[in-house]
Structure formats: structure tokens, C-alpha cells
XYZ file of C-alpha atoms in Angstrom:
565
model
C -35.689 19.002 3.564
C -32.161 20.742 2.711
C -29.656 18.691 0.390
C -27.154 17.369 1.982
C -24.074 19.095 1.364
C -21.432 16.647 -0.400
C -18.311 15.039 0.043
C -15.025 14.606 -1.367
C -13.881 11.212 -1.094
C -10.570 9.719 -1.283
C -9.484 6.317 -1.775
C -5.599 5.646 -1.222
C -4.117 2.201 -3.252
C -1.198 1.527 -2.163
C 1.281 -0.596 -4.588
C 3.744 -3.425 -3.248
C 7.518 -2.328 -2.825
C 9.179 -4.975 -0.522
C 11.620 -2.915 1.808
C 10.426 0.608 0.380
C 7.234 -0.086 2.347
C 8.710 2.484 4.609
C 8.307 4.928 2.036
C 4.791 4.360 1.771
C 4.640 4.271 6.021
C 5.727 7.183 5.634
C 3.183 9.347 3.162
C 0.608 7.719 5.443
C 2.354 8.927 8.244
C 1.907 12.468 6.962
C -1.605 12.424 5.855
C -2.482 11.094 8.970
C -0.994 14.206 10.759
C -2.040 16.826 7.429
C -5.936 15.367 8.136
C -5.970 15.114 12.070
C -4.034 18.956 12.020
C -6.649 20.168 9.601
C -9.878 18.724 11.434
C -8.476 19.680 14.919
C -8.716 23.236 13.096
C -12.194 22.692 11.044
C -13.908 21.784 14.812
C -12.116 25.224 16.025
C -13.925 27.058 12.981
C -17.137 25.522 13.515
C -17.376 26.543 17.020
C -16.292 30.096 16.560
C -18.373 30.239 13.235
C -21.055 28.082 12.820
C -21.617 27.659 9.341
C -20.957 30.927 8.730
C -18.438 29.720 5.800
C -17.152 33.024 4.893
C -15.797 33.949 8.171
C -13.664 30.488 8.105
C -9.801 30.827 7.839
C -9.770 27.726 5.890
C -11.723 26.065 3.537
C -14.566 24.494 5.205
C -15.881 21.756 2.652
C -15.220 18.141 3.744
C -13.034 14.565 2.570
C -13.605 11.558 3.714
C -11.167 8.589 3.125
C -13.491 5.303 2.648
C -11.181 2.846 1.010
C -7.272 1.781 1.225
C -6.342 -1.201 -1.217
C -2.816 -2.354 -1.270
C -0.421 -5.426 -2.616
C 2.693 -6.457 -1.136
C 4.029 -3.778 1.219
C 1.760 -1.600 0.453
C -1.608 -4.389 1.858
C 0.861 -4.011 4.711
C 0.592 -0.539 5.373
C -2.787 -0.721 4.403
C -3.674 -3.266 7.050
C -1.078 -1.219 10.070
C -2.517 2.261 8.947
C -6.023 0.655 9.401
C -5.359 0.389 13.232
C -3.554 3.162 13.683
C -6.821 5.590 12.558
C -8.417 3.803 15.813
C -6.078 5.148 18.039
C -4.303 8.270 19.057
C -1.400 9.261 16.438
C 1.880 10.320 16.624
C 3.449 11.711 13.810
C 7.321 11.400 13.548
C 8.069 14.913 12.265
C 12.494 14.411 12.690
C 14.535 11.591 11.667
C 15.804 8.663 13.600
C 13.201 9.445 16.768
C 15.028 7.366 19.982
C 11.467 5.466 20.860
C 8.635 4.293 18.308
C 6.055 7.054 18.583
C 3.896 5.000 16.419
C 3.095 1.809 14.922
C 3.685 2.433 11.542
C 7.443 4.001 11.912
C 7.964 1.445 14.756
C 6.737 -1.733 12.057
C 8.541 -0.365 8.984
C 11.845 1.602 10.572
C 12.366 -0.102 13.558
C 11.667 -3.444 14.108
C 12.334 -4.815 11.108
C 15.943 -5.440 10.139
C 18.461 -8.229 7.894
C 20.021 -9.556 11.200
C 16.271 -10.919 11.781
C 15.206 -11.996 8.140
C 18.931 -13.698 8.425
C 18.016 -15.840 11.950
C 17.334 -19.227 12.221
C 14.239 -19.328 14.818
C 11.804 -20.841 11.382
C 14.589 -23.544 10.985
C 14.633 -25.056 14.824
C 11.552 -27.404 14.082
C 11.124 -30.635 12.458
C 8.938 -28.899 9.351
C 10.443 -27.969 5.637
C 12.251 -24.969 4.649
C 9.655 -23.027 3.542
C 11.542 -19.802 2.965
C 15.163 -18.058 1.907
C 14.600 -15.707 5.439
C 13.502 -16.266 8.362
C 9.799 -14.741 8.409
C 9.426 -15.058 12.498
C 10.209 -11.031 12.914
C 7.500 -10.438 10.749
C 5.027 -12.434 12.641
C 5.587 -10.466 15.494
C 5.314 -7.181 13.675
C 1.858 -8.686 12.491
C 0.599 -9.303 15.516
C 1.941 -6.103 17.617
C 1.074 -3.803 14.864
C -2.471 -5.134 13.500
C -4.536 -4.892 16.431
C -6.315 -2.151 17.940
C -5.449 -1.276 22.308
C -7.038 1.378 23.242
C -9.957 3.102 20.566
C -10.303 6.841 20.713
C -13.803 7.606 22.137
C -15.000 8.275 18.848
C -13.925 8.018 15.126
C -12.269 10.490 13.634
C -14.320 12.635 11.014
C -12.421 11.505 8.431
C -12.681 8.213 8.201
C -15.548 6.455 6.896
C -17.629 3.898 8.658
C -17.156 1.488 7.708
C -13.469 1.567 6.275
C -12.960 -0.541 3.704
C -9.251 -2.647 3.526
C -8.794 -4.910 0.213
C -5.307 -6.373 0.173
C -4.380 -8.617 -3.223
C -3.028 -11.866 -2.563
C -1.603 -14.900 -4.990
C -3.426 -17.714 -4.363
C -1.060 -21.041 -5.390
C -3.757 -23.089 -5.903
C -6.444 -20.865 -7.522
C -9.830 -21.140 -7.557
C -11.669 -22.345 -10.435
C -13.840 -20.678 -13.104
C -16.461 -22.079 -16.084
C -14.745 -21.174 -19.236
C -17.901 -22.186 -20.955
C -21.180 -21.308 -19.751
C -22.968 -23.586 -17.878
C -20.455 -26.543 -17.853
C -19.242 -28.464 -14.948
C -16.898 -30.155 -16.781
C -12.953 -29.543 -15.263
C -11.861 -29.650 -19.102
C -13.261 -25.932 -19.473
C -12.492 -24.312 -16.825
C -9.514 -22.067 -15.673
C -7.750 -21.582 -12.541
C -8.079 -17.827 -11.328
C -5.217 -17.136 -8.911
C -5.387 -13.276 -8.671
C -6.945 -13.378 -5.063
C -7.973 -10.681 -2.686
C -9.562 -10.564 1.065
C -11.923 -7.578 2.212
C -12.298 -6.077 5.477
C -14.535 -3.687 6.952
C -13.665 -1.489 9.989
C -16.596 -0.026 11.622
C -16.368 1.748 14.409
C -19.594 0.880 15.741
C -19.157 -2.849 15.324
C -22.026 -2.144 12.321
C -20.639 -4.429 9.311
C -21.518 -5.753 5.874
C -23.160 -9.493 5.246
C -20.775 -11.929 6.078
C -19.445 -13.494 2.815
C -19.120 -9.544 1.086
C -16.088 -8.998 3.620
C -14.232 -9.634 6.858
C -16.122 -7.265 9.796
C -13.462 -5.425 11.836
C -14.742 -3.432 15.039
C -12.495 -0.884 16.274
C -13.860 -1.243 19.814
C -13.217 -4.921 19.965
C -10.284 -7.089 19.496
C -12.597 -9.889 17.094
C -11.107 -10.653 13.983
C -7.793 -8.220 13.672
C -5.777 -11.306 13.173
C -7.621 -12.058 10.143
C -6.049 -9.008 8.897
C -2.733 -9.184 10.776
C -2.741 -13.004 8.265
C -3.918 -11.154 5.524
C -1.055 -8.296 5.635
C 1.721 -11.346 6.030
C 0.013 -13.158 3.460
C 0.141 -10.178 0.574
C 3.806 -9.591 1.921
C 4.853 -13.181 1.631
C 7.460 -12.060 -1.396
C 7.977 -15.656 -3.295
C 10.737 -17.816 -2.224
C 12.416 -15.059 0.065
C 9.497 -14.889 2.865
C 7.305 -17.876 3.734
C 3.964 -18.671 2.295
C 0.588 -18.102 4.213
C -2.369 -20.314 4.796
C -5.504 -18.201 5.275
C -8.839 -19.755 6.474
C -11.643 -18.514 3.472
C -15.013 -19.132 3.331
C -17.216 -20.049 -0.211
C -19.678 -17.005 0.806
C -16.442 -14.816 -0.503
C -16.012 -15.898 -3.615
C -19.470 -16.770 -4.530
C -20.701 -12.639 -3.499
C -17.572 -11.398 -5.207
C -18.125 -9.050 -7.206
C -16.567 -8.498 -11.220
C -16.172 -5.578 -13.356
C -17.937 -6.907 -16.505
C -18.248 -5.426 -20.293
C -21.373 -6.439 -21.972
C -22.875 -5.056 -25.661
C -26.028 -5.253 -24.854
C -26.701 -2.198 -22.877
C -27.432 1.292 -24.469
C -26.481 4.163 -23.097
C -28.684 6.298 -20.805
C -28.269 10.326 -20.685
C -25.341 9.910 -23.154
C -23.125 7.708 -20.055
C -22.320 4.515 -21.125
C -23.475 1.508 -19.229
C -21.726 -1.239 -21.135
C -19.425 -1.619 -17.327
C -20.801 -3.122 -14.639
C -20.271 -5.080 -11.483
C -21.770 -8.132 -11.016
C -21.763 -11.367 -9.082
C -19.593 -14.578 -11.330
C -19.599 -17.771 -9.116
C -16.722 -20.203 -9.339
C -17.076 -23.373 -11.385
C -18.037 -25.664 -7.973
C -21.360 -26.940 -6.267
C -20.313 -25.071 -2.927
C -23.086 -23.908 -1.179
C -22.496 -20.219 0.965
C -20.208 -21.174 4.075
C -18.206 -23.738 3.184
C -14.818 -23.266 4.752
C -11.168 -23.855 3.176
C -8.157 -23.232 3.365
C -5.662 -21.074 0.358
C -2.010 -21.137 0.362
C -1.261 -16.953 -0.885
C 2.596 -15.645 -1.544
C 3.029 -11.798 -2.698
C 0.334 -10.470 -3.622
C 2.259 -8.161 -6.376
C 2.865 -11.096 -8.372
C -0.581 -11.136 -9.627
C -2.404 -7.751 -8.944
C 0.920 -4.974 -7.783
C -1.158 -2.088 -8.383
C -4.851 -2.589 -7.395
C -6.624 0.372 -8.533
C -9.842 -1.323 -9.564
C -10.482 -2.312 -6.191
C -9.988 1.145 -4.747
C -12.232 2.471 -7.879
C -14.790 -0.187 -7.090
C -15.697 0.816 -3.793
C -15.248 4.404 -4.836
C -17.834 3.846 -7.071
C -20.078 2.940 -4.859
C -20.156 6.314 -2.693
C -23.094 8.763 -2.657
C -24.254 10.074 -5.261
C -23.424 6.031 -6.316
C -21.694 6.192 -10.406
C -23.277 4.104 -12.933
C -21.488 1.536 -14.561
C -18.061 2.225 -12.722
C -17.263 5.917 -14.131
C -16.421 8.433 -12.497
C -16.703 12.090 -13.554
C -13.227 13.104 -14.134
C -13.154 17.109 -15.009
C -12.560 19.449 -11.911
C -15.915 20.846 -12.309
C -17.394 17.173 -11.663
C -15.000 15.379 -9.776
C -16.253 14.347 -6.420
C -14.000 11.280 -5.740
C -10.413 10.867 -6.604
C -7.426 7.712 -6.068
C -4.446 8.623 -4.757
C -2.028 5.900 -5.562
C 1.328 5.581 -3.647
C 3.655 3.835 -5.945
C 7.348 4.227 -4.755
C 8.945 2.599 -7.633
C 6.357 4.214 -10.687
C 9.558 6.549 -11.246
C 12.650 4.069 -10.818
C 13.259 2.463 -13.652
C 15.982 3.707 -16.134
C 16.243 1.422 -19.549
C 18.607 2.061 -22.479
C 16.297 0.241 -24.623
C 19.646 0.002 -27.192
C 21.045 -2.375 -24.819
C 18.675 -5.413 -24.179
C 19.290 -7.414 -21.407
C 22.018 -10.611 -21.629
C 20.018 -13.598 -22.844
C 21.658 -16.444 -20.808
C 19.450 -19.005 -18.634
C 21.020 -17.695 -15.194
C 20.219 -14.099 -16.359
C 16.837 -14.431 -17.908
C 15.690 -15.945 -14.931
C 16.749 -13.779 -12.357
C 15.262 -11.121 -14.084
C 11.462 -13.202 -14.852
C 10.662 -12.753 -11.326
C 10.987 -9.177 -11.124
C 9.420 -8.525 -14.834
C 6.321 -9.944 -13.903
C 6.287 -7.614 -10.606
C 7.052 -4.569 -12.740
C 4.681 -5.536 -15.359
C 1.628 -5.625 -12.573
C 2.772 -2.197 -10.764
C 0.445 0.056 -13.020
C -1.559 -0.826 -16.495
C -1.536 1.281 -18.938
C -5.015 3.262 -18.825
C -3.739 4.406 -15.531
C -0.790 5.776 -16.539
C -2.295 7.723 -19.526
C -5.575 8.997 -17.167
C -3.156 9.821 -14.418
C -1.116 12.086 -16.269
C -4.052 13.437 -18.390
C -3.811 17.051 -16.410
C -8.235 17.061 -17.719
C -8.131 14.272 -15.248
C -8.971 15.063 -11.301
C -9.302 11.125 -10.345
C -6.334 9.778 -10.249
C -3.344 10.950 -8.574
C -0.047 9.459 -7.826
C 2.834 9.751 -4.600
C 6.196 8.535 -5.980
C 9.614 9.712 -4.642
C 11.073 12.372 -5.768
C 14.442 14.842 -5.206
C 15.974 17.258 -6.691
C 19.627 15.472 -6.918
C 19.004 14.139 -10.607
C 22.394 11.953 -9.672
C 21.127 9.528 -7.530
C 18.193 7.072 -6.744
C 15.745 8.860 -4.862
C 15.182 5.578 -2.778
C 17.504 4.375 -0.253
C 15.908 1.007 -0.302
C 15.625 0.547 -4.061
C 18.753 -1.087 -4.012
C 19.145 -4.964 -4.180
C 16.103 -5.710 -6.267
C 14.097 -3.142 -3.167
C 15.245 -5.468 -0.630
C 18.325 -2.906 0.350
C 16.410 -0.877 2.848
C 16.350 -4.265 5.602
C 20.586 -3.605 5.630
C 20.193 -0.477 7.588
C 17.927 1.585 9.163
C 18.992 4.541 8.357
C 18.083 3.836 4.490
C 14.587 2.935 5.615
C 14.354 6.102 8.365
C 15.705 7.949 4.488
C 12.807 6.488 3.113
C 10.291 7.304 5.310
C 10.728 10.808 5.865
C 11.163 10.840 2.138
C 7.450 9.754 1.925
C 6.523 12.513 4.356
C 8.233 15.136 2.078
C 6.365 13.984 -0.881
C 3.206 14.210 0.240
C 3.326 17.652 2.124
C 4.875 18.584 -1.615
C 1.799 16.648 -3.061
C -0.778 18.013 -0.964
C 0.700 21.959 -1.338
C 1.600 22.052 -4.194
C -0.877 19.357 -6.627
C -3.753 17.811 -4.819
C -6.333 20.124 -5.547
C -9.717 21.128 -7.883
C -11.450 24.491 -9.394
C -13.365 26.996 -6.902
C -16.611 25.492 -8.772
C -16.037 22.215 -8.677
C -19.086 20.601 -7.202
C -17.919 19.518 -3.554
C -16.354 22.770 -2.863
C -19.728 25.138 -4.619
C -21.508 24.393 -1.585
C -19.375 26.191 0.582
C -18.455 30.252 0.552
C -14.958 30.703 0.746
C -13.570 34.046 2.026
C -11.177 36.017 -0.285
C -8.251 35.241 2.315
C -9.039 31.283 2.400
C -8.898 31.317 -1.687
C -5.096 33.258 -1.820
C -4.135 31.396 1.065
C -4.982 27.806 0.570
C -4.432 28.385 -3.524
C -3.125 25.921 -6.089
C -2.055 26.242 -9.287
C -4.114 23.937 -11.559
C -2.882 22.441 -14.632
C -4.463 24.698 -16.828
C -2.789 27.425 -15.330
C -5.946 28.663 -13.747
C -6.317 28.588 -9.608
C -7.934 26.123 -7.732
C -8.206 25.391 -3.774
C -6.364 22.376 -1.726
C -8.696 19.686 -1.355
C -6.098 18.670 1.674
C -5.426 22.236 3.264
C -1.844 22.274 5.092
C -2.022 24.341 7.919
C 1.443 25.075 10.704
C 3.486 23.083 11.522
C 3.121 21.217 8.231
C 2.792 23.858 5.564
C 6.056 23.999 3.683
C 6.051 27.424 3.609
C 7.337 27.852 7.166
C 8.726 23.681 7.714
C 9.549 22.450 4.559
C 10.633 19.234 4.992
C 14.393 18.890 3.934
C 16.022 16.359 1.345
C 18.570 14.611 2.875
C 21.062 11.932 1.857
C 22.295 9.080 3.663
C 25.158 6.436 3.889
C 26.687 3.634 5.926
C 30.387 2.306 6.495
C 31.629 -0.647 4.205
C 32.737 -2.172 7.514
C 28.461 -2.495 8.590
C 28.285 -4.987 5.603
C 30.816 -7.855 6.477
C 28.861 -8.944 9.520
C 25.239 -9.083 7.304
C 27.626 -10.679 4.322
C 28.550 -13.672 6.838
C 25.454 -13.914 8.575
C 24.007 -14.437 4.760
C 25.831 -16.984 4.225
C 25.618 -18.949 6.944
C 21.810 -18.830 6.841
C 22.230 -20.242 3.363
C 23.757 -23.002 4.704
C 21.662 -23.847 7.134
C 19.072 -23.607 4.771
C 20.706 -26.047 2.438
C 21.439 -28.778 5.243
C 17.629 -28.882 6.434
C 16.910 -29.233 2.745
C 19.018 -31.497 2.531
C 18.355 -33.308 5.542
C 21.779 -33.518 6.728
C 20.242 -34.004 10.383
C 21.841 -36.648 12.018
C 23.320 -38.182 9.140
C 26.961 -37.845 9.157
C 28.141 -39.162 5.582
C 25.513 -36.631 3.885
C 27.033 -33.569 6.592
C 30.478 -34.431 5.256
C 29.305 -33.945 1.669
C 27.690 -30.945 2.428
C 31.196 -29.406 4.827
C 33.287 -30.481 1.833
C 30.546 -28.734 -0.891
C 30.276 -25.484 1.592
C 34.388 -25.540 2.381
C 34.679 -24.482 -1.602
C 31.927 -22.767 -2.299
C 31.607 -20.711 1.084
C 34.678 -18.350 0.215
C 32.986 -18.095 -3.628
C 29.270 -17.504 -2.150
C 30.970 -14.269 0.140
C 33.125 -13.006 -2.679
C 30.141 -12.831 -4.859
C 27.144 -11.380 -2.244
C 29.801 -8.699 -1.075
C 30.280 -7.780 -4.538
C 26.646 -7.398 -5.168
C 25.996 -5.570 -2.032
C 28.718 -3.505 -2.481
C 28.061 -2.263 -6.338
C 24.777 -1.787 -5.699
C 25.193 0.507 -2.593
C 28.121 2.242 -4.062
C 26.495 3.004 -7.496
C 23.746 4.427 -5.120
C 26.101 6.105 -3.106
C 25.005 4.536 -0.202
C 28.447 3.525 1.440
C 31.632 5.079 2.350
């Protein structure tokens, strides 16, 4: 029996970036189009050449994308990308289209927007405040944009089946662990809040056992909202967006499975096998299909770059790696992460000016430290700029105006790309432009590396589809661009945007009138008059102070950025 010829496949983790999740909409947006453009051409090939690989005009091996793990906005995209591989695509290839030609552009650029997260809808009801915004919008994004209408008639070639989606989530109340073995007793034990729910789409309706992960058919409508929860839940950014119950089952936690390091393992073949995953049950006498509820914010408070889930399933591909590692040269490499982070590149310290150490300061800053702190560790970063490395790759934005932020919406703490939508239009087609640079000009591995050996490339495939390798040496694009998406011919341009001054008085008042409403149900001013006074007489001084300072904010921020004129 012949071998079977092997794969290269690609896991995408996606890390959380609150408004930029456009951005990251928008790299998806492109590989979606790069991989259907490129297939579209590989079932041309095959019927003109068989497997007659020389005589292809491009290179013939195959990918195959098998797992997308995200946090925050980028679960979200995850979770919206996830549906929109069931369906018929449409790229947006020009800025600021006049109708939604898909769901991802239509979820990220055009239907979200301040003058919703700044309504009152959440605040008509008798229940507590339970967010700073109003969070209604985004259940209607959710529920128009996770869900699959009308399935192609089959899968595209792609995509594995089953898909796996892991999306991180912060579980408030946590789930409890043993911290010594075999106790019961509450007075060892830890609460674990770094959550995560797992979802397989199959396109068959074919799925995993029922506790390993949430079974998503793209042929049937069963169980989307699970994920369409799951994306608002990771999204839920503390404070600012409301909290999200999801129903959970014990089966989940007692299958999941941990990387763990043991010493008592030797190596075998010279690989060490000291890694492993394996099975670590909470500390509780719950039986397999108990169900509960968790209460999840953001999930990029606890896990903002979740690479090891991405590896994990990664790992698991044939030929499956031992002990969790992956070969990394280009010779070996069969696998590889590609990691859209949009703000790995954004921060710019003078570390001989530490930050002011006042309570109001400190504070306001913990928030987003521990967000920062959970974007990438610090193996990654070393292994993904190793150029020895062929595993780990990263999207982040990038122009060539050194002057400015690259990122529309990176202003206001990353929450500046809800003011307009031309910032998060900016962003998008920003995304798109870094990943047809990625995928031209980076993503690629030597003509021996062991996927692409199995295949004969022409002379004209190996000049055309050519990449320059960090060594210097020549290698071929594991992600082919082909017209009208090769730069060479439609490069996409960088482009810079800006807004009138005038376009922020209207969000500036609508701000702070939210704020107030916000205060009075906390308050419960609701019928009681003397309390209302109090709260007109608070709000008569400190309205015209609250303006003052939020149009100064906005206003620095987008003018340092050069957003406004």
C-alpha cells in the first residue's frame, strides 16, 4: 500500500484586542480568500494534470487548517470565522464596501459602533447594572454572525473535519483543584479560574465524546449558540461589557486534558518525554454529566495569548508528536502556529521614566498590566523569532510611517476603534495587507522540507512561488498567492485615516449621559425623589467636569495618533 503523502498543518491562535478585533477580521478575511483562490486553482491543476506534479504551475503539496484558539476578540473571530468556512465567502478586497459582503467585516466594521455600547436598552429592566456599556448590540452580532444558513455542498479542502474552536474564558468563580494529592479537604485546594470551552465543527455531523468538546455540525443549526455564548463570554472585557453565564457540564473538566512535566520518564530515540498530556480531575465527587452553571468575563485576563491550546491539538495530528514537541527545523517541520497578535508590536516604554505611583494611577493601569502580561510568554517570543524555528509565526500590524501607531483602534486603552468606523474599516484592511505581506514575503519552508519532498516541483513553480528564507537560502510559499492577491500586481496600499473633532461631541455627551444613567440604577434613584435630587445636584457639578475631562482624553489620544482634524 503507497504512503500517504503528508500534510502541512496550520493552527491559527488568535490573541484578544478589544476593538482591534477588526484587525484580526481582517487577516482572516484574507486567508480565507489566499486559501479558497489557491484551491479553486489546485482543483484546475489536478484536472488538467493529474498528479503529474511537474507539469503544475503551482506548488501542488497540501495545508490543512485543523485548529483556531482565541481570547477576547480574537475567541470572537475565532468563533465568526468558524461559520463563515461553512458557507460561501466574500472577501472585501476595497475599503468602506456600501453592503456587508460578509459576516466577519459586517460583525467587526459594521455593526458594531459607540452610539450602541453607549444605549440604554440593558438598563430598561428591573435587574442590576451589570456593565459600563450596553452589551445588547453585541448579542445580536452573536447571534446573526455565529450560526451557519446555508452550508456549501461540501467542505472546503482546507479545513479539517472536524475543526477544532478553543476560546479562553475567566471563570469568576473557578473551579477547584487538590493541592495535595489525594485530599478532599477544601483547606488544600486552589481555585483554577483560567477556563476554556472546546468545540468541534464537523461537517458530517461526526464529533468527539461528549465531555472532550462541544459537537458543532455545519449542516445543522444544533448547538451554534453554545458558541455564539462562548464568543460573548471570552469578549465580556471586565466591568466595560457584561458578564456571561454559560451552561458546563462535569464531563469537561473531568476529560480535560493538562500539559504535565514529570522526572520520571527517560528519553526514547534521544526526544524527551518528560511533557505530556494527561487527564487531572478537579478536587469534587462529581460524577461525568453533572450540569452547572460558570459566570466567565474576558477571557484575556487569564489566558490573552493561548498558544498551548493551538499546540495541543497540533500535536495531536498525523504523524501524532510525542510528548508535545514539535520538530521545529525547515527540514522537519510539518505543522506550524500562526499567531495573530495586533498589539505584540504596540507598546513603546522609556523604561527611565516609570509610571506615576499614585492610587488613581496605579490602578488604572493594573487592569491593563495584567492583559499585557498574558498577551505572549516568554518562550514564545524567543522561539518565534528564533529564524531555526519554522513553528511559530506571528501577524502583527505593521507600516512603513515609523510616525504613527499602526492601529487606528489602539487608541483609548484599544477601545478607540468603536468611535468610528472608518478606524476599524483602517484596521481591517490593515490586517489584509499584513497577511498578503506575511504570506509573500515570510510564510514559507526549504524545497526539502518533508511535506513539500513528496511532491516534484517544476523549475517555473520554484522561481515563481520563491521565498527568501532566513538563512538567506530559498524556500517555497507554504500559502502560494496567486492574481488578484499576489502583491506583485495588487499590492494592497497603506493608507491613513482621520475624523472631524466635531464627530466627537455627540459620542462625548452620549458618554456621559449613559454614566448617569448608570449611576441612578445603581443607585436606585427609581421612584425615589429625595435620592434623584441628590443625585441632579451631584451630576449638575460634576456633569460639566466629567465632559471636560472624557473630551480631553478622547481628544489627546486621537490627536497624538493623528486621528482627528
Amino acid at each position: 500500500m503507497a504512503e500517504e503523502r503528508r500534510i502541512f498543518y496550520i493552527g491559527l491562535n488568535m490573541s484578544g484586542a478589544i476593538s482591534a478585533g477588526a484587525y484580526t477580521a481582517g487577516v482572516m478575511d484574507f486567508l480565507i480568500d489566499a486559501l479558497d483562490t489557491l484551491y479553486r486553482k489546485r482543483d484546475e491543476q489536478q484536472q488538467k494534470y493529474g498528479d503529474d506534479y511537474a507539469r503544475w504551475e503551482i506548488p501542488a503539496h497540501e495545508v490543512r487548517l485543523v485548529v483556531m484558539s482565541g481570547a477576547s476578540a480574537g475567541g470572537m473571530v475565532s468563533a465568526i470565522a468558524a461559520a463563515a468556512l461553512c458557507e460561501t465567502f466574500t472577501p472585501v478586497r476595497r475599503p468602506m464596501p456600501t453592503s456587508a459582503p460578509n459576516r466577519l467585516y459586517k460583525s467587526w466594521v459594521q455593526d458594531i459602533d459607540i452610539q450602541y455600547l453607549l444605549g440604554t436598552a440593558d438598563l430598561n429592566g428591573a435587574g442590576p447594572v451589570v456593565s459600563l456599556l450596553d452589551s445588547t448590540r453585541i448579542d445580536q452580532i452573536a447571534s446573526e454572525a455565529v450560526r451557519v444558513g446555508t452550508p456549501l455542498p461540501q467542505k472546503r479542502p482546507y479545513v479539517a473535519d472536524p475543526l477544532q474552536i478553543i476560546l479562553t474564558l475567566t471563570n469568576i468563580g473557578g473551579i477547584p483543584y487538590a493541592t495535595e494529592a489525594g485530599s478532599g479537604n477544601s483547606e488544600t485546594q486552589t481555585l483554577y479560574h483560567a477556563d476554556q470551552a472546546k468545540f468541534v465543527v464537523g461537517w458530517d455531523g461526526a464529533t468527539r465524546p461528549a465531555g472532550e468538546a462541544i459537537p458543532l455540525s455545519a449542516r445543522s443549526p444544533l448547538n451554534w449558540p453554545d458558541l455564539a455564548n462562548a464568543a460573548k463570554a471570552t469578549g465580556a472585557f471586565p466591568l466595560a461589557l457584561a458578564p456571561r453565564y454559560l451552561d458546563r457540564t462535569t464531563t469537561v473538566y473531568n476529560d480535560r486534558l493538562w500539559r504535565i512535566s514529570r522526572d520520571d520518564r527517560e528519553p526514547v530515540n534521544g526526544i524527551c518525554r518528560c511533557d505530556d498530556f494527561e487527564p487531572m480531575r478537579p478536587n469534587w465527587q462529581w460524577s461525568d454529566g453533572v450540569r452547572f452553571r460558570t459566570l466567565n468575563v474576558d477571557g484575556g485576563v487569564t489566558n490573552n495569548d493561548p498558544f498551548e491550546c493551538a499546540h495541543q491539538e497540533l500535536c495531536q495530528q498525523r504523524p501524532a508528536q510525542a510528548a508535545g514537541h514539535i520538530p521545529r527545523s525547515g527540514q522537519d517541520a510539518d505543522r506550524a502556529i500562526i499567531g495573530i497578535a495586533p498589539f505584540l508590536s504596540i507598546p513603546q516604554v522609556d523604561i527611565m521614566k516609570p509610571p506615576d505611583a499614585s492610587v488613581l494611577s496605579v490602578l488604572g493601569k493594573l487592569l491593563e498590566t495584567i492583559i499585557t502580561q498574558s498577551r505572549i510568554q516568554g518562550e514564545n517570543i524567543r522561539l518565534t523569532a528564533n529564524p531555526n524555528v519554522f513553528t511559530r509565526w506571528a501577524i502583527s500590524p505593521s507600516i512603513d510611517d515609523a510616525t504613527r501607531n499602526a492601529l487606528a483602534s489602539a487608541c483609548l486603552g484599544a477601545f478607540g476603534g468603536f468611535l468610528a468606523k472608518e478606524f476599524r474599516d483602517h484596521d481591517y484592511q490593515l490586517g489584509r495587507r499584513n497577511c498578503q505581506q506575511f504570506l509573500k514575503m515570510h510564510f514559507g519552508v526549504p524545497i526539502d522540507n518533508v511535506v513539500l519532498k513528496d511532491y516534484a516541483f517544476g523549475e517555473t513553480v520554484k522561481q515563481k512561488f520563491a521565498i527568501k528564507l532566513p538563512d538567506g537560502s530559498t524556500g517555497i510559499a507554504l500559502i502560494p498567492l496567486l492574481d488578484p492577491l499576489d502583491p506583485a500586481t495588487n499590492p494592497i496600499p497603506e493608507v491613513h485615516v482621520q475624523i472631524p473633532q466635531e464627530r466627537l461631541l455627540p459620542i462625548i455627551d452620549a458618554a456621559a449621559d449613559r454614566l448617569k444613567l448608570v449611576a441612578s440604577k445603581m443607585w436606585n434613584t427609581d421612584g425615589k425623589w429625595l435620592k434623584s435630587i441628590g443625585l441632579d445636584g451631584v451630576w449638575l457639578l460634576a456633569g460639566p467636569a466629567l465632559k471636560r475631562f472624557l473630551a480631553q482624553k478622547i481628544g489627546f489620544d486621537l490627536g497624538r495618533q493623528n486621528l482627528v482634524y
